[in-house]
Backbone as a ProteinNet text record, in pm:
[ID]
protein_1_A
[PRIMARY]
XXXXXXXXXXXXXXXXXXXXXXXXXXXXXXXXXXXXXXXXXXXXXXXXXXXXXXXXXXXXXXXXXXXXXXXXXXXXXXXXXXXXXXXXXXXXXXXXXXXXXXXXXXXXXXXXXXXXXXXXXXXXXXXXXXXXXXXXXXXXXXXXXXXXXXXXXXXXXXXXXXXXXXXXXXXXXXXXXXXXXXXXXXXXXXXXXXXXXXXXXXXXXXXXXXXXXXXXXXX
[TERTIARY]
8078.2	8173.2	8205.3	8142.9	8100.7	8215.6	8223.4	8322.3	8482.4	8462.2	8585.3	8678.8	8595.7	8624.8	8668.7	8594.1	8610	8771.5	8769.6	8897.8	8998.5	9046.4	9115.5	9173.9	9073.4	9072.3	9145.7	9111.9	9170.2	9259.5	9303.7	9464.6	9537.5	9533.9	9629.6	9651.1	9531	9543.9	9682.2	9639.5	9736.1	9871.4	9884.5	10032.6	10107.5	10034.3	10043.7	10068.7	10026	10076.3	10201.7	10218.4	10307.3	10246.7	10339.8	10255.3	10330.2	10448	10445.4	10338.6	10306.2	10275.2	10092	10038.5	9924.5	9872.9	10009.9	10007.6	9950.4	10083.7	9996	9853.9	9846.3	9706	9595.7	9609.9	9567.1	9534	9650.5	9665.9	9588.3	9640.1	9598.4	9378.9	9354	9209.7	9161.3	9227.4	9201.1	9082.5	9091.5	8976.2	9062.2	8976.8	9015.8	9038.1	8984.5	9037.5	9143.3	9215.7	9347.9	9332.5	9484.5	9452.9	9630	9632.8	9742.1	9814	9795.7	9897.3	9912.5	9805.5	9756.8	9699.6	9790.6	9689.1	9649.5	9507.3	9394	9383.5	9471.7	9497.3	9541.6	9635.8	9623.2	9522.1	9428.4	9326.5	9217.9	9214.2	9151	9198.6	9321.6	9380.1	9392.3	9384.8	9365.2	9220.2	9101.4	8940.7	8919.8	9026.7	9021	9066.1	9124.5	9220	9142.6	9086.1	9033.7	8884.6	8838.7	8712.5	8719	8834.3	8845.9	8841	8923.2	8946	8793.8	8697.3	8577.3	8479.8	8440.2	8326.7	8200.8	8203.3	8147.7	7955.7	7882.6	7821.8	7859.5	7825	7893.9	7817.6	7716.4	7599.4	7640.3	7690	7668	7811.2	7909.2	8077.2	8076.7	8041.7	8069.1	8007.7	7852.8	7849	7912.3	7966.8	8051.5	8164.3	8201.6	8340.8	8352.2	8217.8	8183.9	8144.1	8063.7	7994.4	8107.5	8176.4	8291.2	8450.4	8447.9	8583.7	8637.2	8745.5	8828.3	8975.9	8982.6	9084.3	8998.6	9080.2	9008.7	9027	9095.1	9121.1	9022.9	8915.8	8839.4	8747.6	8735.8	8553.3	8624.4	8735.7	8758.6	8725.8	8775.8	8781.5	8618.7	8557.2	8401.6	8351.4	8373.9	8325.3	8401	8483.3	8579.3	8509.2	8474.2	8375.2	8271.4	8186.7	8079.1	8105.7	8222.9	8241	8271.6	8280.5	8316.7	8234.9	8254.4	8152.9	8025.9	8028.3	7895.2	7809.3	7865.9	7768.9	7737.2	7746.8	7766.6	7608.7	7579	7405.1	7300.7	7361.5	7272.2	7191	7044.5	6948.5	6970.5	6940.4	6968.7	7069.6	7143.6	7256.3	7237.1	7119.2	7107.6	7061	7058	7061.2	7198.5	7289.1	7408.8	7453.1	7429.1	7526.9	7497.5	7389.7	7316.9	7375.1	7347.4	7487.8	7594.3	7659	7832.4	7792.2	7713.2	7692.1	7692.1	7575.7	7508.3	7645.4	7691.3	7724.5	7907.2	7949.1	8113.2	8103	8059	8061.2	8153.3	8239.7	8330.1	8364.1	8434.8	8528	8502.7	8634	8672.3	8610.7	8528.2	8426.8	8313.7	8236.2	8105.2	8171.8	8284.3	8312.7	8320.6	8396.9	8416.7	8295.6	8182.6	8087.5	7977.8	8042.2	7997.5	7968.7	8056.9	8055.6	7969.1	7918.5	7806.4	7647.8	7625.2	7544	7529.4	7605.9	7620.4	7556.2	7656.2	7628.7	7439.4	7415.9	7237.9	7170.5	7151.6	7143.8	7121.5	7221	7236	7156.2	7188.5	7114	6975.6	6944.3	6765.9	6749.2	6713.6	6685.4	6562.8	6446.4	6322.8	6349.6	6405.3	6385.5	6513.7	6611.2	6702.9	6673.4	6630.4	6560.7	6488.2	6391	6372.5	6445.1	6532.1	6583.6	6704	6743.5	6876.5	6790.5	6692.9	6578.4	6528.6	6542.5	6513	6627.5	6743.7	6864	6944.8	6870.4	6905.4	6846.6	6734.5	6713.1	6691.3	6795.7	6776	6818.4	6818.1	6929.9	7072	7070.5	7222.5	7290	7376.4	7499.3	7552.4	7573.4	7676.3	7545.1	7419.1	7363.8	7334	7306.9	7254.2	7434.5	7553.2	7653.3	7660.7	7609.7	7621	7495.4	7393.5	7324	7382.8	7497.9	7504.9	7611.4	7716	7816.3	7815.7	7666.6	7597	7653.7	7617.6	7650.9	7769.6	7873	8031.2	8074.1	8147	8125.2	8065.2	7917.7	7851.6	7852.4	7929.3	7942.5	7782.5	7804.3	7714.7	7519.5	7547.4	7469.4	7417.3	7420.3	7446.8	7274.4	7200.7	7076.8	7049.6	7071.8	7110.1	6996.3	6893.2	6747.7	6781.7	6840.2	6815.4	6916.5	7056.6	7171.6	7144.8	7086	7027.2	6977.1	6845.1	6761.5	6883.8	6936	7045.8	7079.4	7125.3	7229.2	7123.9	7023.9	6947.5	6909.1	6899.6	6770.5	6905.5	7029.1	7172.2	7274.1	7243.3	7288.5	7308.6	7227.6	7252.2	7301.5	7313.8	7375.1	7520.5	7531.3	7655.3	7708.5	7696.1	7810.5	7923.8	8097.1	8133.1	8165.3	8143.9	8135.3	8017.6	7928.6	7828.9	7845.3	7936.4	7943.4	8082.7	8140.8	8260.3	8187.4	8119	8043.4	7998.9	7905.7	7804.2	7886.3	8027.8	8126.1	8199.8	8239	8306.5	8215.3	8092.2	7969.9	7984.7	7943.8	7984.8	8046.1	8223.5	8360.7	8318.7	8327.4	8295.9	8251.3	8116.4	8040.7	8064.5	8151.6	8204	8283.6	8323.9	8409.4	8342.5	8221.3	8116	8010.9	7970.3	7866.1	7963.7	8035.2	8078.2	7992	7899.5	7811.8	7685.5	7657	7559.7	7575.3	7744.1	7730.9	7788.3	7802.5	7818.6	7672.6	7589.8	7432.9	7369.5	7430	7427.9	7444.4	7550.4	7576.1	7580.5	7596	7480	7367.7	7289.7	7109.4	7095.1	7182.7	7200	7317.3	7262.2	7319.7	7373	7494.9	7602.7	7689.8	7742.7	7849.2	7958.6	8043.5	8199.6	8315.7	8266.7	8318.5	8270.5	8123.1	8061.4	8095.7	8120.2	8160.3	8282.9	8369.8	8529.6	8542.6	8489.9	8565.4	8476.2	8328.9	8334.3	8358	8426	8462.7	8615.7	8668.5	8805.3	8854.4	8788.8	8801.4	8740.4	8689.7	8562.3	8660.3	8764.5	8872.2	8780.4
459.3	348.6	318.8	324.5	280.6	438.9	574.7	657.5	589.8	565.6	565.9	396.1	281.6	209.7	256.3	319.1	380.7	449.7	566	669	502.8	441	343.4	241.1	226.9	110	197.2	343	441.3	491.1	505.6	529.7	422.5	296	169.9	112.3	155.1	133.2	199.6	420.6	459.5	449.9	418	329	231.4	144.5	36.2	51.4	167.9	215.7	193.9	150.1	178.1	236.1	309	419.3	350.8	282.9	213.8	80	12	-76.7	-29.5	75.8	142.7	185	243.9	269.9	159.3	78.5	-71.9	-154.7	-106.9	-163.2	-97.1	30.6	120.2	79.7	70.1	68.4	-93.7	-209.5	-334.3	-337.1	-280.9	-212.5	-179.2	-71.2	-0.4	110.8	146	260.6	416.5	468.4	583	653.6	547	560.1	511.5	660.2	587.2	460.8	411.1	281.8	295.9	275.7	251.7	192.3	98	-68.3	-100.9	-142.5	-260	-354.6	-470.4	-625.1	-637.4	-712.8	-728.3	-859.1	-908.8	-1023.8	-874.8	-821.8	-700.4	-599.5	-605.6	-507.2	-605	-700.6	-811.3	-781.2	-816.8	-793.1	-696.9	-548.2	-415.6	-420.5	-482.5	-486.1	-547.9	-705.3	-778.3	-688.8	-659	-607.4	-467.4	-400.2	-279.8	-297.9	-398.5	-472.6	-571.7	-573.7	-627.9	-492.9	-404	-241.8	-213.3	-213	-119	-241.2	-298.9	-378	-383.5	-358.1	-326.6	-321.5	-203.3	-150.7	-233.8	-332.5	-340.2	-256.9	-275.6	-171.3	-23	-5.5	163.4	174.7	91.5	100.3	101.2	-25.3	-83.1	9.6	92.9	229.2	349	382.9	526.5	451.2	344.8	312	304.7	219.6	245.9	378.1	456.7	591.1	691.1	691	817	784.9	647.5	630.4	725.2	732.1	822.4	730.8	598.8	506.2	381	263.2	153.4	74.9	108.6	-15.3	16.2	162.6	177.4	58.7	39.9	1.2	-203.2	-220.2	-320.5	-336.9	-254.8	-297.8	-312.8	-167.5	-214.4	-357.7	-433.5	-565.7	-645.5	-650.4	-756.4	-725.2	-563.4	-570.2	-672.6	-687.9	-748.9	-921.6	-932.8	-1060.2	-1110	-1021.8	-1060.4	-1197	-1291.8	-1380.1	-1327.9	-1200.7	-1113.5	-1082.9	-1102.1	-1017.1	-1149.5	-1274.8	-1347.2	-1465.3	-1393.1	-1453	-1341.5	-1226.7	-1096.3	-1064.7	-1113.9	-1042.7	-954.7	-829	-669.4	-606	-664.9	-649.1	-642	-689.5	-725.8	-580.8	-470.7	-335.2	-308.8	-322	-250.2	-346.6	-501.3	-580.9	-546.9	-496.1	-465.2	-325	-217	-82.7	-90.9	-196.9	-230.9	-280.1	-376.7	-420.5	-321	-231.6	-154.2	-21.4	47	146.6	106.1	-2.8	-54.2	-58.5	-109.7	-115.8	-236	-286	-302.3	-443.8	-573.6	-661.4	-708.1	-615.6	-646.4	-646.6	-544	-494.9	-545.1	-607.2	-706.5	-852.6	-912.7	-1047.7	-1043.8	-956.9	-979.5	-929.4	-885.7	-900.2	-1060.1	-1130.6	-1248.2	-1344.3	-1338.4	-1439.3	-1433.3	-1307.7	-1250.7	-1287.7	-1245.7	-1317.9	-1452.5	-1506.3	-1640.1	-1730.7	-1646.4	-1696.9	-1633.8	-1563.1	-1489.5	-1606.5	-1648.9	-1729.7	-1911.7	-1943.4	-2052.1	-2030.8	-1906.7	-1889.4	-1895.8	-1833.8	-1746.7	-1803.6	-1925.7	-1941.9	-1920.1	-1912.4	-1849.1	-1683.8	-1653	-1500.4	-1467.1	-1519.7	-1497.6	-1549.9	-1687.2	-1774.9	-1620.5	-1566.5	-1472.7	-1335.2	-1312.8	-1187.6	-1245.4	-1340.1	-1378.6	-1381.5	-1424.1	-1484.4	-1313.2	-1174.1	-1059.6	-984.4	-1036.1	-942.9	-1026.6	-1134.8	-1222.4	-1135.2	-1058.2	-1021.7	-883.1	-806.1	-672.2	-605.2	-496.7	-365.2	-406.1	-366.2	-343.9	-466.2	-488.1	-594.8	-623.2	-577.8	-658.4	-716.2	-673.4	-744.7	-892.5	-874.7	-971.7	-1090.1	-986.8	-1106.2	-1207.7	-1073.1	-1136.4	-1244	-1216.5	-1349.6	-1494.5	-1465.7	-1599.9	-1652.8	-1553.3	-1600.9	-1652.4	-1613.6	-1605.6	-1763	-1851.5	-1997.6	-2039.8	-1972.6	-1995.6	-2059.6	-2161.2	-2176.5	-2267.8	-2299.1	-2344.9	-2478.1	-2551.9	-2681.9	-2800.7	-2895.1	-2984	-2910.6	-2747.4	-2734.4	-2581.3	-2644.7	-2551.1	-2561	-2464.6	-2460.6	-2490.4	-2645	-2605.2	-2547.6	-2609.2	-2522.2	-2390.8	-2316.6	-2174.4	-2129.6	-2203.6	-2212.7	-2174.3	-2318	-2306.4	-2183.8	-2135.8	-2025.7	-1894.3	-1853.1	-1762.1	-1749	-1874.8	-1896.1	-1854.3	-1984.5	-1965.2	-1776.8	-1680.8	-1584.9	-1498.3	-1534.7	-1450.2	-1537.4	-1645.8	-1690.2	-1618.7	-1551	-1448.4	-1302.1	-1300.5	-1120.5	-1126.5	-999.4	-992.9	-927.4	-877.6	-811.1	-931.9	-909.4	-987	-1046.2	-973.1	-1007	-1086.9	-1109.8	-1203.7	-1285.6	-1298.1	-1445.1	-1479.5	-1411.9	-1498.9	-1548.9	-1492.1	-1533.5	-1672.1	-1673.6	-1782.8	-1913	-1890.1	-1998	-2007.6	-1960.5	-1951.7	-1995.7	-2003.1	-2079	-2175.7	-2210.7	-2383.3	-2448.3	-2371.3	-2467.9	-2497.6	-2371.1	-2438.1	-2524.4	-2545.7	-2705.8	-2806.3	-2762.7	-2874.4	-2956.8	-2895.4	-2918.9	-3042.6	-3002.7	-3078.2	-3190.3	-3146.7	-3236.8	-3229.9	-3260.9	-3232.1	-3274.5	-3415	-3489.4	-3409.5	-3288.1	-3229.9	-3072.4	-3054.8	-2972	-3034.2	-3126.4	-3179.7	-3195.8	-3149.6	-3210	-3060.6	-2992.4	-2885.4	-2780.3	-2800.8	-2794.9	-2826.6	-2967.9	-3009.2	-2957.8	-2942	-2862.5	-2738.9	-2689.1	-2517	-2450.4	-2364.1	-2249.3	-2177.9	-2137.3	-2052.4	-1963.8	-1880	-1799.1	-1890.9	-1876.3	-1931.7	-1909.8	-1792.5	-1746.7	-1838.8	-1831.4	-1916.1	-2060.3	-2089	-2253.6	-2318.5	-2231.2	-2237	-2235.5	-2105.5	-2155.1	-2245.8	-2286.9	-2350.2	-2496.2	-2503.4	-2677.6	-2661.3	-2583.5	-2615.8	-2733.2	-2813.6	-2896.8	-3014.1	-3027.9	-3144.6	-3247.4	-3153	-3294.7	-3341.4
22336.6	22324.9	22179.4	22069.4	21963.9	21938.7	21946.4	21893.1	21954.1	22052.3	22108.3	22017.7	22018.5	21938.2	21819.2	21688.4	21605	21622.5	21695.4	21705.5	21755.1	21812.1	21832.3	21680	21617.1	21522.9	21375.3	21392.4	21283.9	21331.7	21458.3	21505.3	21466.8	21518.9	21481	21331.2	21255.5	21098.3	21076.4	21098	21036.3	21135.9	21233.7	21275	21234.2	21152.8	21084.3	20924.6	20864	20751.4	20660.3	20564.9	20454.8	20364.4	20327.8	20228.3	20071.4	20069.9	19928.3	19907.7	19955.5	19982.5	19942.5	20026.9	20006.9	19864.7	19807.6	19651.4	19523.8	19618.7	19518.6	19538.8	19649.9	19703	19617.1	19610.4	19538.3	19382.9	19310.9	19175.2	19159.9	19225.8	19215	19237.7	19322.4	19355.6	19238.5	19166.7	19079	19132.2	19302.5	19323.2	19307.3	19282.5	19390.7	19558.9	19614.2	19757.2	19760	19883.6	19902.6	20034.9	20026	20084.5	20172.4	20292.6	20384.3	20347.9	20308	20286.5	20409.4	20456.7	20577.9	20514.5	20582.1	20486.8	20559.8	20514	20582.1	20692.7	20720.1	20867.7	20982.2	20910	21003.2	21050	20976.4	20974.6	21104.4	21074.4	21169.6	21237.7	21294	21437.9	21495.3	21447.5	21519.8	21546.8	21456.3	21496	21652.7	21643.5	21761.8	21884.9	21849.9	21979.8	22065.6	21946.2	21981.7	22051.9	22051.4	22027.5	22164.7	22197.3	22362.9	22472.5	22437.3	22514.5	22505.1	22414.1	22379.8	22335.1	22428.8	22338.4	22273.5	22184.5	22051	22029.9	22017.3	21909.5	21792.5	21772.4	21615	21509.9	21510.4	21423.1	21428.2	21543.4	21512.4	21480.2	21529.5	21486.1	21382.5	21330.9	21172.3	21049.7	21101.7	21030.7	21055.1	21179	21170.9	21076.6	21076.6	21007.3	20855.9	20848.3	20700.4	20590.2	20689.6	20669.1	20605.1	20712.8	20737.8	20668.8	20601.8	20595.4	20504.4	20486.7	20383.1	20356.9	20403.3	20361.2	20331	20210.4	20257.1	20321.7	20422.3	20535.4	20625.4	20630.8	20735.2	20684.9	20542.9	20517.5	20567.9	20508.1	20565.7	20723.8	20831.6	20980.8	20953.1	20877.4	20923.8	20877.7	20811.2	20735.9	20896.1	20920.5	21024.7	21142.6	21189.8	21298.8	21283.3	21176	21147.7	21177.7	21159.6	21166.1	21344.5	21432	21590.6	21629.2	21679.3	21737.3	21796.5	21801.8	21926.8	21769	21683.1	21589.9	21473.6	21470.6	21378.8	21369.9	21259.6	21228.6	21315.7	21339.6	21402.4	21279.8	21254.7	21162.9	21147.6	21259.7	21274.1	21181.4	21183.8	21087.1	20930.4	20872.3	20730.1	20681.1	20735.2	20616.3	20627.2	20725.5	20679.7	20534.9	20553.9	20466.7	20349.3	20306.2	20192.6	20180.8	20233.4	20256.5	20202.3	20317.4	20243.1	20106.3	20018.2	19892.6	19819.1	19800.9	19726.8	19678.7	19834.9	19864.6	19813.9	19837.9	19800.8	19708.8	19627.1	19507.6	19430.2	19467.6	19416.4	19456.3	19392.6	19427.2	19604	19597.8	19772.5	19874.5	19842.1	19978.3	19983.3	19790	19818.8	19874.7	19844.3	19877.7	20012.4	20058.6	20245.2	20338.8	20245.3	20297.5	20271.9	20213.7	20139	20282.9	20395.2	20472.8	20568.1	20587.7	20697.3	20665.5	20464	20441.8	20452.8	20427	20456.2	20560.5	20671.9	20816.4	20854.1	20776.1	20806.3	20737.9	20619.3	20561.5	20618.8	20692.9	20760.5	20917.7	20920.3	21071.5	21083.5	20946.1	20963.7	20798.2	20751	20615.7	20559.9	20625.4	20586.3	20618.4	20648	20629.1	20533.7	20517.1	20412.3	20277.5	20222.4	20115.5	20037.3	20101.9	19985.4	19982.7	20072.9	20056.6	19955.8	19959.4	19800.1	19692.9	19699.6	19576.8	19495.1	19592.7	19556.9	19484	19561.2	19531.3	19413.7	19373.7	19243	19123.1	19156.6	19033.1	19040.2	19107	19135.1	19022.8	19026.7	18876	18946.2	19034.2	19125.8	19115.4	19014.2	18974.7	19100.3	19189.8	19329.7	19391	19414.2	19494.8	19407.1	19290.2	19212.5	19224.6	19245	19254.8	19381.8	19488.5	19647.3	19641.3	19553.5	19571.1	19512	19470.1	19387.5	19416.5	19550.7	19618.7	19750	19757.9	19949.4	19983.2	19944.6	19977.6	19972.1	19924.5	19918.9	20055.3	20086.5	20218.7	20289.7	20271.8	20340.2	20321.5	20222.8	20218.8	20187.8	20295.5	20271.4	20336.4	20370.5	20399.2	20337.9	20171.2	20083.5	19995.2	20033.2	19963.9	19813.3	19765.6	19607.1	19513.8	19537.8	19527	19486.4	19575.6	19578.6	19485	19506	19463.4	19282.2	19234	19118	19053.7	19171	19128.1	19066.1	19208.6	19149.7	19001.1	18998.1	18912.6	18788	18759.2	18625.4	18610.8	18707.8	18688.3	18589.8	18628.2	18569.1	18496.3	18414.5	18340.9	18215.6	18199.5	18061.1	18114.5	18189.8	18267.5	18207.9	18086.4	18066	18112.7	18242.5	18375.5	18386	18391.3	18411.3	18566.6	18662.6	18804.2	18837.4	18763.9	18734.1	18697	18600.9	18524.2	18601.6	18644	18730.3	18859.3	18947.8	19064.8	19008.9	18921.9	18848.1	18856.5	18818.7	18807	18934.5	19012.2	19131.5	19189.6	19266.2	19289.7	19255.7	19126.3	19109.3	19141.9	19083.3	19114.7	19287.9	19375.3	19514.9	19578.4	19465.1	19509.2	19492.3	19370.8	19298.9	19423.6	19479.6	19633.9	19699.4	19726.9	19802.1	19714.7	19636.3	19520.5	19370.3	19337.7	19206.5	19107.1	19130.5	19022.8	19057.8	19098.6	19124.5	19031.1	19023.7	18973.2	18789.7	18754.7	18650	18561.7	18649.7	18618.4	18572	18675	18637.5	18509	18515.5	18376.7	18244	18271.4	18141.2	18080.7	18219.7	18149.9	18153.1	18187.2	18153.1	18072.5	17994.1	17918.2	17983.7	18019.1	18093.8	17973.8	18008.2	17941.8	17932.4	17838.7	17829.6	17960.8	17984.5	18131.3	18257.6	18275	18359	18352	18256.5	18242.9	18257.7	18220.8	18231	18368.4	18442.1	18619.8	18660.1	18632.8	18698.1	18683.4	18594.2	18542.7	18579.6	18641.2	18629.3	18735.7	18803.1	18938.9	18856.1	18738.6	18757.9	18697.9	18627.7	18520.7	18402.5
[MASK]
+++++++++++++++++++++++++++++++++++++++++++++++++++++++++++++++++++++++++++++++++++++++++++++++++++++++++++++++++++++++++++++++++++++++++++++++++++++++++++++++++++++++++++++++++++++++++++++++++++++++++++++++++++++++++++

């Protein structure tokens, strides 16, 4: 079931194709994979749809999809599989998300994996609390970013504790997807606690980068 999903979800991508559109997707990316020019509300809705016909393996889908792609709209459907209501706060799930991290490399593909941690996180917080607390201070720059974006989201039920930890262990990381996370983190809370994250910043040393986004809300 899990092939036949797969062959479905990579037929309707490339039906859905523009190939100018793909180019820029491309160049704007800046990867070397080529890319369809399928936007990604579309890429959702061929996952949904295909995902009612074949209901979903997500684990073993979301890795043949990820594994095997040769476009990036495959590694996208695989992240949107992940997201189905059948699969959302699935523990089981936490080596691929770390996969898609490690293995994407990149921007697009660690953030839209951002919401899954998330939802693991909120679901299972003693078994997630130290798996962010590990991947905060890993070699691997995306995991160390996905730890510090994991809470994006979560609002008033936003671990600031941990939040903090992140933040302080990569306050000096001069990766700049680090120091933009560091600040994008903040501004978000800023959403929810702003005098929490004003406090914040006061008693910590941040990059110029780190401080700029995340003060841009506080006025």
């Amino acid at each position: 079931m899990a092939a036949d999903l797969v062959a479905e979800v990579r037929a309707a991508l490339r039906a859905a194709a523009d190939p100018e559109r793909g180019r820029g997707m491309q160049a704007y990316l800046k990867t070397a994979q080529p890319c369809l020019g399928v936007r990604l509300p579309e890429v959702r809705r061929i996952v949904r749809a295909a995902a009612q016909t074949h209901p979903p393996d997500v684990e073993r889908a979301a890795g043949q999809l990820w594994r095997e792609a040769t476009v990036r709209e495959e590694r996208h459907a695989a992240i949107a599989l992940t997201g189905l209501p059948v699969a959302r706060g699935a523990l089981e799930l936490l080596p691929l998300y770390e996969e898609m991290i490690t293995t994407g490399a990149w921007w697009d593909l660690v953030d839209g994996v951002q919401p899954r941690v998330r939802d693991l996180l909120l679901a299972h917080p003693a078994r997630l609390r130290p798996v962010l607390q590990g991947w905060a201070r890993d070699p691997d720059r995306w995991l160390r970013r996905s730890a510090v974006i994991a809470q994006l989201g979560a609002k008033e039920r936003t671990d600031t504790a941990l939040l903090a930890e992140v933040i302080e262990v990569n306050a000096a990381d001069p990766e700049f997807f680090v120091r933009k996370a560091i600040g994008w983190a903040l501004r978000e809370h800023t959403k929810t606690d702003p005098d929490w994250v004003r406090r914040f910043l006061a008693e910590h040393e941040l990059s110029p980068l780190s401080r700029r986004e995340a003060a841009k809300h506080l006025g």
